[in-house]
CSV table of C-alpha atoms in Angstrom, one decimal:
chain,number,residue,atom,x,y,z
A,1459,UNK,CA,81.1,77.4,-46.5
A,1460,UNK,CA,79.7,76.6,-43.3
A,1461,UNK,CA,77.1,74.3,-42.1
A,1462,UNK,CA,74.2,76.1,-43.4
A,1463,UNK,CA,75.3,76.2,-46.8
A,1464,UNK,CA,75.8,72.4,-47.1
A,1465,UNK,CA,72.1,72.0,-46.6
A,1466,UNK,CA,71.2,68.0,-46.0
A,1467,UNK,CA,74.7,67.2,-46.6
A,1468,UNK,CA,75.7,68.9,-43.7
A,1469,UNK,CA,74.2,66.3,-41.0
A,1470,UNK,CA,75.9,63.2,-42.8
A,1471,UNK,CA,79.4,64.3,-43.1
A,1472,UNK,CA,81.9,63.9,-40.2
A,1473,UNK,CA,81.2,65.1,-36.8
A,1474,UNK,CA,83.2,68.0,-35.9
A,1475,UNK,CA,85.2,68.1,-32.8
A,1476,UNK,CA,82.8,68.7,-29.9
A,1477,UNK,CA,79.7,68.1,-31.9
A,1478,UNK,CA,77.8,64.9,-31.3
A,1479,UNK,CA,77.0,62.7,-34.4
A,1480,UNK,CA,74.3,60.8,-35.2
A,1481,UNK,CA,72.8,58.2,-33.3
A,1482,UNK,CA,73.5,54.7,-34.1
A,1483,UNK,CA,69.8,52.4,-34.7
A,1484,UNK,CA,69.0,49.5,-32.5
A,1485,UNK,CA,69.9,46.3,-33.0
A,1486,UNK,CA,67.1,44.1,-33.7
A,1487,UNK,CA,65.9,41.4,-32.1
A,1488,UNK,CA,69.0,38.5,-31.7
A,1489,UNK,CA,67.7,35.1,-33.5
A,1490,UNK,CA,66.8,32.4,-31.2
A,1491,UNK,CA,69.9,30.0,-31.0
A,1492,UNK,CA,69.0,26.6,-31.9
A,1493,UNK,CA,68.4,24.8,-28.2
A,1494,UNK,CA,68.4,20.7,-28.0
A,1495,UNK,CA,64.5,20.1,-28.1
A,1496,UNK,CA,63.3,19.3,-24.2
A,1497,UNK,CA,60.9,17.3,-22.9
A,1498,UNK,CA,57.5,18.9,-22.4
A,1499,UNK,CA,56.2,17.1,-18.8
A,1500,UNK,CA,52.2,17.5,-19.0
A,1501,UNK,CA,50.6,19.5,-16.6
A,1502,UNK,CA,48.7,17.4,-14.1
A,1503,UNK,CA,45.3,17.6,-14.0
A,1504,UNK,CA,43.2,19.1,-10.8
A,1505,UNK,CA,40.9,17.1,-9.2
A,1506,UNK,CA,37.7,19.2,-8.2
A,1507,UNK,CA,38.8,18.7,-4.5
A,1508,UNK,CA,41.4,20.8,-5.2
A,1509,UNK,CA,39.6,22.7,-7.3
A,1510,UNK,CA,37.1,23.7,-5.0
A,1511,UNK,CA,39.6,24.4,-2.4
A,1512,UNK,CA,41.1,26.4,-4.6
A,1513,UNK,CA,38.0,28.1,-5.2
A,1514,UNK,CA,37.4,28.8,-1.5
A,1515,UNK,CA,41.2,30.5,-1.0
A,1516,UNK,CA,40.3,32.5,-4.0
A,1517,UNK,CA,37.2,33.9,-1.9
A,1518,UNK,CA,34.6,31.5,-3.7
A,1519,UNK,CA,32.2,30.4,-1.2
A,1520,UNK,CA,29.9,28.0,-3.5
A,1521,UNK,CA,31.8,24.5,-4.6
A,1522,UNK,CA,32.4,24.0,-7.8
A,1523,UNK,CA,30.1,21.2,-8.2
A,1524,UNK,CA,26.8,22.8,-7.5
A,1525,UNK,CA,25.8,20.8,-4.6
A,1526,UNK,CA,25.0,22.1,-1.3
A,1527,UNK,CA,28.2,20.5,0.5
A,1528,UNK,CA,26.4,17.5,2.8
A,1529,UNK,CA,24.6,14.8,2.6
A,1530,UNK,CA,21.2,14.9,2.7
A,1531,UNK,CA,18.3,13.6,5.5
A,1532,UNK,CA,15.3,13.0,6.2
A,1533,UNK,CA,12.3,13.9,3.5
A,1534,UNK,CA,14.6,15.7,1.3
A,1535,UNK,CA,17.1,12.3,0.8
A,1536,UNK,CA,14.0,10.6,-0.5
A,1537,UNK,CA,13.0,10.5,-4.4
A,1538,UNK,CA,10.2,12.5,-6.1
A,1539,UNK,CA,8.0,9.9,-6.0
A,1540,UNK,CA,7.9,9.3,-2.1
A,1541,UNK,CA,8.4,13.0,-1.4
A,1542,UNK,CA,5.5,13.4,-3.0
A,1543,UNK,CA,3.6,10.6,-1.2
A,1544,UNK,CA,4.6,11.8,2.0
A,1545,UNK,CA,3.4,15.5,1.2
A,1546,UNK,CA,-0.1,13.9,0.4
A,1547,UNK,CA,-0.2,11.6,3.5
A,1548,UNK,CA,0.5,14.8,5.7
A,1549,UNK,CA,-2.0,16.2,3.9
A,1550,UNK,CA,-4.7,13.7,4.5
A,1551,UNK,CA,-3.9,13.5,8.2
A,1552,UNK,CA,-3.8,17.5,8.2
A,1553,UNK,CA,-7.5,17.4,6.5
A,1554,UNK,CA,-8.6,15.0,8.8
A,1555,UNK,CA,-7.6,16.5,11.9
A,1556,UNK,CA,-9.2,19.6,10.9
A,1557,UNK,CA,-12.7,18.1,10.6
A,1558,UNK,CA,-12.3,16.0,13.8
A,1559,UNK,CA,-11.7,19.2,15.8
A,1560,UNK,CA,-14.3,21.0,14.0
A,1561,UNK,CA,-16.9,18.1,14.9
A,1562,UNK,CA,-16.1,18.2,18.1
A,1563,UNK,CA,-16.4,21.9,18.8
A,1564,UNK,CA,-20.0,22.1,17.0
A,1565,UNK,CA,-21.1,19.2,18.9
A,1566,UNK,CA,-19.7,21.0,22.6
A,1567,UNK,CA,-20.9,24.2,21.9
A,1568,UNK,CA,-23.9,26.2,22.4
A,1569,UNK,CA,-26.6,25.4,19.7
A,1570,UNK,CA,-26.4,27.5,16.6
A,1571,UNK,CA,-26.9,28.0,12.9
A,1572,UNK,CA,-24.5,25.4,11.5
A,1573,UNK,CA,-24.7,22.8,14.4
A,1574,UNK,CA,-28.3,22.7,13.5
A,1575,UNK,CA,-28.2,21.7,9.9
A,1576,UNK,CA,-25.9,19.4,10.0
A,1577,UNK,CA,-27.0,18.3,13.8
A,1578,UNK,CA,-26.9,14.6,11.6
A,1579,UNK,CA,-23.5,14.6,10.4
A,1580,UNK,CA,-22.2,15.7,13.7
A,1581,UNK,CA,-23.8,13.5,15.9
A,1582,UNK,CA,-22.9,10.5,13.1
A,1583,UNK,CA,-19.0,11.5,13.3
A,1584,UNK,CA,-19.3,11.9,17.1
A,1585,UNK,CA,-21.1,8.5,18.6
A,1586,UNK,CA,-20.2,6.7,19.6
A,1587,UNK,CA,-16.2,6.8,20.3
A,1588,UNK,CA,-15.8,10.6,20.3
A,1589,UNK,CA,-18.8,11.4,22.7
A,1590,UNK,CA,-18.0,14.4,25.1
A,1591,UNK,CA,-20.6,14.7,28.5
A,1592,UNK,CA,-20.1,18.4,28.6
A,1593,UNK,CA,-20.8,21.3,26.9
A,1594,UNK,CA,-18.8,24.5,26.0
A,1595,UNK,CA,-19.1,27.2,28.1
A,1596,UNK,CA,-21.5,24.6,30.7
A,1597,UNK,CA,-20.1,22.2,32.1
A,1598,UNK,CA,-22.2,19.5,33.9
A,1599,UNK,CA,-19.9,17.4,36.7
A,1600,UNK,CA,-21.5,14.7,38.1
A,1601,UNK,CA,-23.0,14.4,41.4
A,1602,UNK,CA,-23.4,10.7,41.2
A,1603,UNK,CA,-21.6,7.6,41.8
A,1604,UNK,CA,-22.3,5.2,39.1
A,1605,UNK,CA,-20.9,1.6,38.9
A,1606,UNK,CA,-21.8,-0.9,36.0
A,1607,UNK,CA,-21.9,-4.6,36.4
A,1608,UNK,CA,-22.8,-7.4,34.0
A,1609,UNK,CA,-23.4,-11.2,35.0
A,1610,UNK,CA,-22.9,-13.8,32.2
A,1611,UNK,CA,-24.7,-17.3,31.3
A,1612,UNK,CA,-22.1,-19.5,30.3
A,1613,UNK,CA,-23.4,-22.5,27.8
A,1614,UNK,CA,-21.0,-25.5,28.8
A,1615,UNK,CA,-20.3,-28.5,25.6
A,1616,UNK,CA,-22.9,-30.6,27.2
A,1617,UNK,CA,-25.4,-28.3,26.9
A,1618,UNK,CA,-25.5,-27.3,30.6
A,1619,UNK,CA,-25.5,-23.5,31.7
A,1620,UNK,CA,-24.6,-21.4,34.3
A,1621,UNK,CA,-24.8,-17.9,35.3
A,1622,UNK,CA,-22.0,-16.7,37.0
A,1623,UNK,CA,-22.1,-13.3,39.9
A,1624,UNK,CA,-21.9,-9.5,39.0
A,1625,UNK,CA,-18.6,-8.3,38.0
A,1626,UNK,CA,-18.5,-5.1,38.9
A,1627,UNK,CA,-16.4,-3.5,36.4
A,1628,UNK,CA,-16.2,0.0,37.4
A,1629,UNK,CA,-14.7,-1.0,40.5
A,1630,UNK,CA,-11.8,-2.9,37.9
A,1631,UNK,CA,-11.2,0.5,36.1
A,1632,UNK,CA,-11.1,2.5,39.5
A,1633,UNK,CA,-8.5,0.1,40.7
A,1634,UNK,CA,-6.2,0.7,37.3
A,1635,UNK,CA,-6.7,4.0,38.1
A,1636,UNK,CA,-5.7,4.3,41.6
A,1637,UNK,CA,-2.2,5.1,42.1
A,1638,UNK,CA,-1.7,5.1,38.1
A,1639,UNK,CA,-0.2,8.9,37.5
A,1640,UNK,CA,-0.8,8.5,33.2
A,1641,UNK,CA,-4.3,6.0,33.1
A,1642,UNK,CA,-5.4,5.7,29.8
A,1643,UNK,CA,-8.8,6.9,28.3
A,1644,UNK,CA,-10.3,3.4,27.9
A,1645,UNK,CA,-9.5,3.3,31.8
A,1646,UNK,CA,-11.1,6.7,32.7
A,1647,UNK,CA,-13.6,7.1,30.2
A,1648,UNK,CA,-15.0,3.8,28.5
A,1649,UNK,CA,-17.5,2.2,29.9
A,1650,UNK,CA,-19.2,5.5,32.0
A,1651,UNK,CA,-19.5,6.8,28.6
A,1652,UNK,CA,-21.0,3.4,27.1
A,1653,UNK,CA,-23.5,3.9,29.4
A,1654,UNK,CA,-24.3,7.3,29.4
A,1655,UNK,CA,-24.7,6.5,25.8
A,1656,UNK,CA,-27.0,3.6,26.5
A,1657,UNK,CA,-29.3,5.8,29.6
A,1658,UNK,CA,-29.5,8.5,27.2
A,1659,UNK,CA,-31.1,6.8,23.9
A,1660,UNK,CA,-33.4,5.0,26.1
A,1661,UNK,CA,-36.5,5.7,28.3
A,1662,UNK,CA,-36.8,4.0,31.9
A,1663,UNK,CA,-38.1,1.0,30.3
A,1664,UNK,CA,-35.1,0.2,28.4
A,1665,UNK,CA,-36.8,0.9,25.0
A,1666,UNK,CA,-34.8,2.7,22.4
A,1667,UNK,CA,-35.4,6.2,21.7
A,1668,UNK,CA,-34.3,7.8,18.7
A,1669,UNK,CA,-31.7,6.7,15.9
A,1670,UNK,CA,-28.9,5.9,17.9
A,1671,UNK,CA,-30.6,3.3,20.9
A,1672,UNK,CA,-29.7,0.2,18.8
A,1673,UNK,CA,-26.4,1.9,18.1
A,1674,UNK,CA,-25.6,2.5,21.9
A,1675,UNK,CA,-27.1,-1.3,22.8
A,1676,UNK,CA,-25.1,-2.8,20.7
A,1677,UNK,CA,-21.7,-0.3,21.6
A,1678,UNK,CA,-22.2,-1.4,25.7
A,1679,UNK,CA,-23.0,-5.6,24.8
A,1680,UNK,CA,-19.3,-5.9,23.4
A,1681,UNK,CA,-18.0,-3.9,26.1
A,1682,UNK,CA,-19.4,-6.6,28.5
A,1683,UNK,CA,-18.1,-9.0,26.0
A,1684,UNK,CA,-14.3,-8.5,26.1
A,1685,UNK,CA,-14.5,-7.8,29.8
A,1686,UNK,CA,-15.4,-10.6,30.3
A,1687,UNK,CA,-13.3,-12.2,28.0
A,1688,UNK,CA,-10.5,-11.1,30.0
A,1689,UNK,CA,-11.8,-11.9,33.0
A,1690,UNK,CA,-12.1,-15.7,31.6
A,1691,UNK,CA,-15.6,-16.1,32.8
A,1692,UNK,CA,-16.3,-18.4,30.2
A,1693,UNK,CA,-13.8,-20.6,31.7
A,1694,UNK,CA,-11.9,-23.3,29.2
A,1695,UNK,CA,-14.7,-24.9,27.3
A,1696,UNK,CA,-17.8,-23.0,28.1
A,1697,UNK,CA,-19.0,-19.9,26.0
A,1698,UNK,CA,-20.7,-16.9,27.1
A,1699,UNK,CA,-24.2,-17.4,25.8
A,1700,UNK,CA,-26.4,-14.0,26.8
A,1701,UNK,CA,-25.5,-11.0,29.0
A,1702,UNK,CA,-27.2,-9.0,31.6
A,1703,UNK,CA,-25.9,-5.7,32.6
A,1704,UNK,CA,-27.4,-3.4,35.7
A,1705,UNK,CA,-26.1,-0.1,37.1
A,1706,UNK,CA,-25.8,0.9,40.6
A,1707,UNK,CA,-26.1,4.5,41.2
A,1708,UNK,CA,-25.2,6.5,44.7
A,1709,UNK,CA,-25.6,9.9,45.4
A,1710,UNK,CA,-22.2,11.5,46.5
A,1711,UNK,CA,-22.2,13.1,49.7
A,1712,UNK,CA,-22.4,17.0,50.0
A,1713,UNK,CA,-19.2,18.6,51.8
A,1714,UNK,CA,-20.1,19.3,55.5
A,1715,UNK,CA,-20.6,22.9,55.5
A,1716,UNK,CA,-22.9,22.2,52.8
A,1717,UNK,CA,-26.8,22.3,53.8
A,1718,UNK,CA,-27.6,20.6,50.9
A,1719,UNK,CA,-29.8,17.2,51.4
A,1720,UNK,CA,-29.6,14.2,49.3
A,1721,UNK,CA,-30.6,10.8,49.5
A,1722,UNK,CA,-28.6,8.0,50.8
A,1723,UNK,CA,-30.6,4.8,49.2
A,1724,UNK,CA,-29.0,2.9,46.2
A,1725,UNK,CA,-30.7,2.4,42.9
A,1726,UNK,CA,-30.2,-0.3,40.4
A,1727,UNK,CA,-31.3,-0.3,36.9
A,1728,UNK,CA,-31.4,-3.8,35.5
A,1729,UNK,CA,-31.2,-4.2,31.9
A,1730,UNK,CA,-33.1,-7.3,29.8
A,1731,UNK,CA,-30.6,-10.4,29.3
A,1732,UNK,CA,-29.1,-9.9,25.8
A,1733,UNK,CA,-28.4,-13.3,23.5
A,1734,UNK,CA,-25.1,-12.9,21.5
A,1735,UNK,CA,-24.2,-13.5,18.3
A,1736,UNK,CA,-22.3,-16.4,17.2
A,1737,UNK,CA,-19.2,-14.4,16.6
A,1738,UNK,CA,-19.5,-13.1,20.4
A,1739,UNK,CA,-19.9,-16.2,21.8
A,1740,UNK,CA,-16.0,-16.5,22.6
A,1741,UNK,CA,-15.0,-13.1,22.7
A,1742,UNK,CA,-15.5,-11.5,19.4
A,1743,UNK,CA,-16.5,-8.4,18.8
A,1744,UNK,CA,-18.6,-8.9,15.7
């Protein structure tokens, strides 16, 4: 009988020469051997140092810690609170500049609409500090020379007086000014606009005109008063007890070529002598 007869008992008897018999299994997996126990060293922790450099070398740009990477300046090392307070100051001084620019354009430009109806609130923001002698779009430059001077009565502590010369105080700022390449606006501008102030708020008699002459007379008296402060006029002891101030005005000469004509004769303009308050006596300014 051969192979085919024997049916399944054919492929579990003996191999047959040349015939290949059946495959042995796999061994299974080989019991761990029982190993002396070892000591387990703990893994040292990372610092987030190295963690973040490790972040970097792993193409991680952004630290692990969530901050931006320096130390902070300026507004943004302050807290909440003062940020805050500073953003509110800058806005106050932001506000203010605003309206001080706008003031001064309606008040230098041509009359119009707005600079009408509020020709009050102008003119109250403007005078006297901020006063401009020109106008936008017409200028006026002056063709005059025009020197202030004040004189002083000086009350001694014996009750004597004395009333010193003119002190020609234009002549002072034009000095500070010569050969001075940054003078300052008190220098320049000052007292020529105190008394532009003061000519134009009053008629030729020296009476106020308007709402601003006791304004302007009272804007050019302590002028007078802390120039001649500095100019110790009152001396040690004495006080200054009443002004006087006067202007001298020249016309300034045309250019050569010029045919125009003008007159060569000085005028003064000679205010009243003003009494000053108690608080002005020494210097004050009220």
């Amino acid at each position: 009988m051969d192979a085919q007869d024997k049916g399944s008992d054919a492929r579990h008897g003996p191999a047959e020469p040349g015939t290949p018999g059946p495959r042995a299994p796999l061994p299974g997996p080989a019991a761990p051997a029982d190993e002396p126990d070892e000591p387990v060293v703990p893994r040292p922790e990372a610092s987030p140092d190295s963690e973040e450099r490790a972040a970097r070398a792993q193409g991680g740009a952004q630290p692990l810690s969530g901050d931006s990477g320096g130390p902070r300046a300026g507004v943004a090392a302050l807290s909440l609170r003062y940020r805050i307070g500073v953003a509110l100051t800058l806005a106050v001084v932001a506000v203010v500049v605003c309206v001080h620019l706008g003031m001064t354009f309606l008040h230098v430009a041509p009359p119009n609409t707005v600079s009408r109806k509020h020709s009050e609130t102008i003119a109250d923001w403007i005078y006297p500090e901020f006063e401009q002698n020109w106008k936008l779009f017409a200028p006026n430059p002056l063709q005059q020379n025009v020197s202030v001077q004040v004189r002083a009565e000086i009350r001694a502590p014996d009750g004597a007086s004395r009333t010193t010369g003119w002190y020609d105080l234009s002549a002072q700022d034009g000095r500070d000014i010569d050969g001075n390449p940054a003078p300052s606006h008190t220098q320049q501008n000052e007292l020529r606009r105190a008394w532009d102030f003061y000519v134009s708020t009053h008629d030729d008699d020296n009476r106020p005109v308007g709402l601003h002459g006791a304004l302007s007379e009272t804007y050019l008296r302590r002028i007078m008063v802390m120039r001649l402060d500095r100019a110790d006029a009152a001396g040690a002891d004495g006080e200054v007890a009443r002004v006087q101030v006067r202007s001298r005005t020249t016309d300034v000469p045309p250019p050569s070529w010029s045919e125009e004509k003008v007159s060569g004769e000085t005028v003064y303009r000679v205010l009243p002598w003003w009494s000053l308050p108690e608080d002005e006596t020494r210097g004050g300014i009220g």
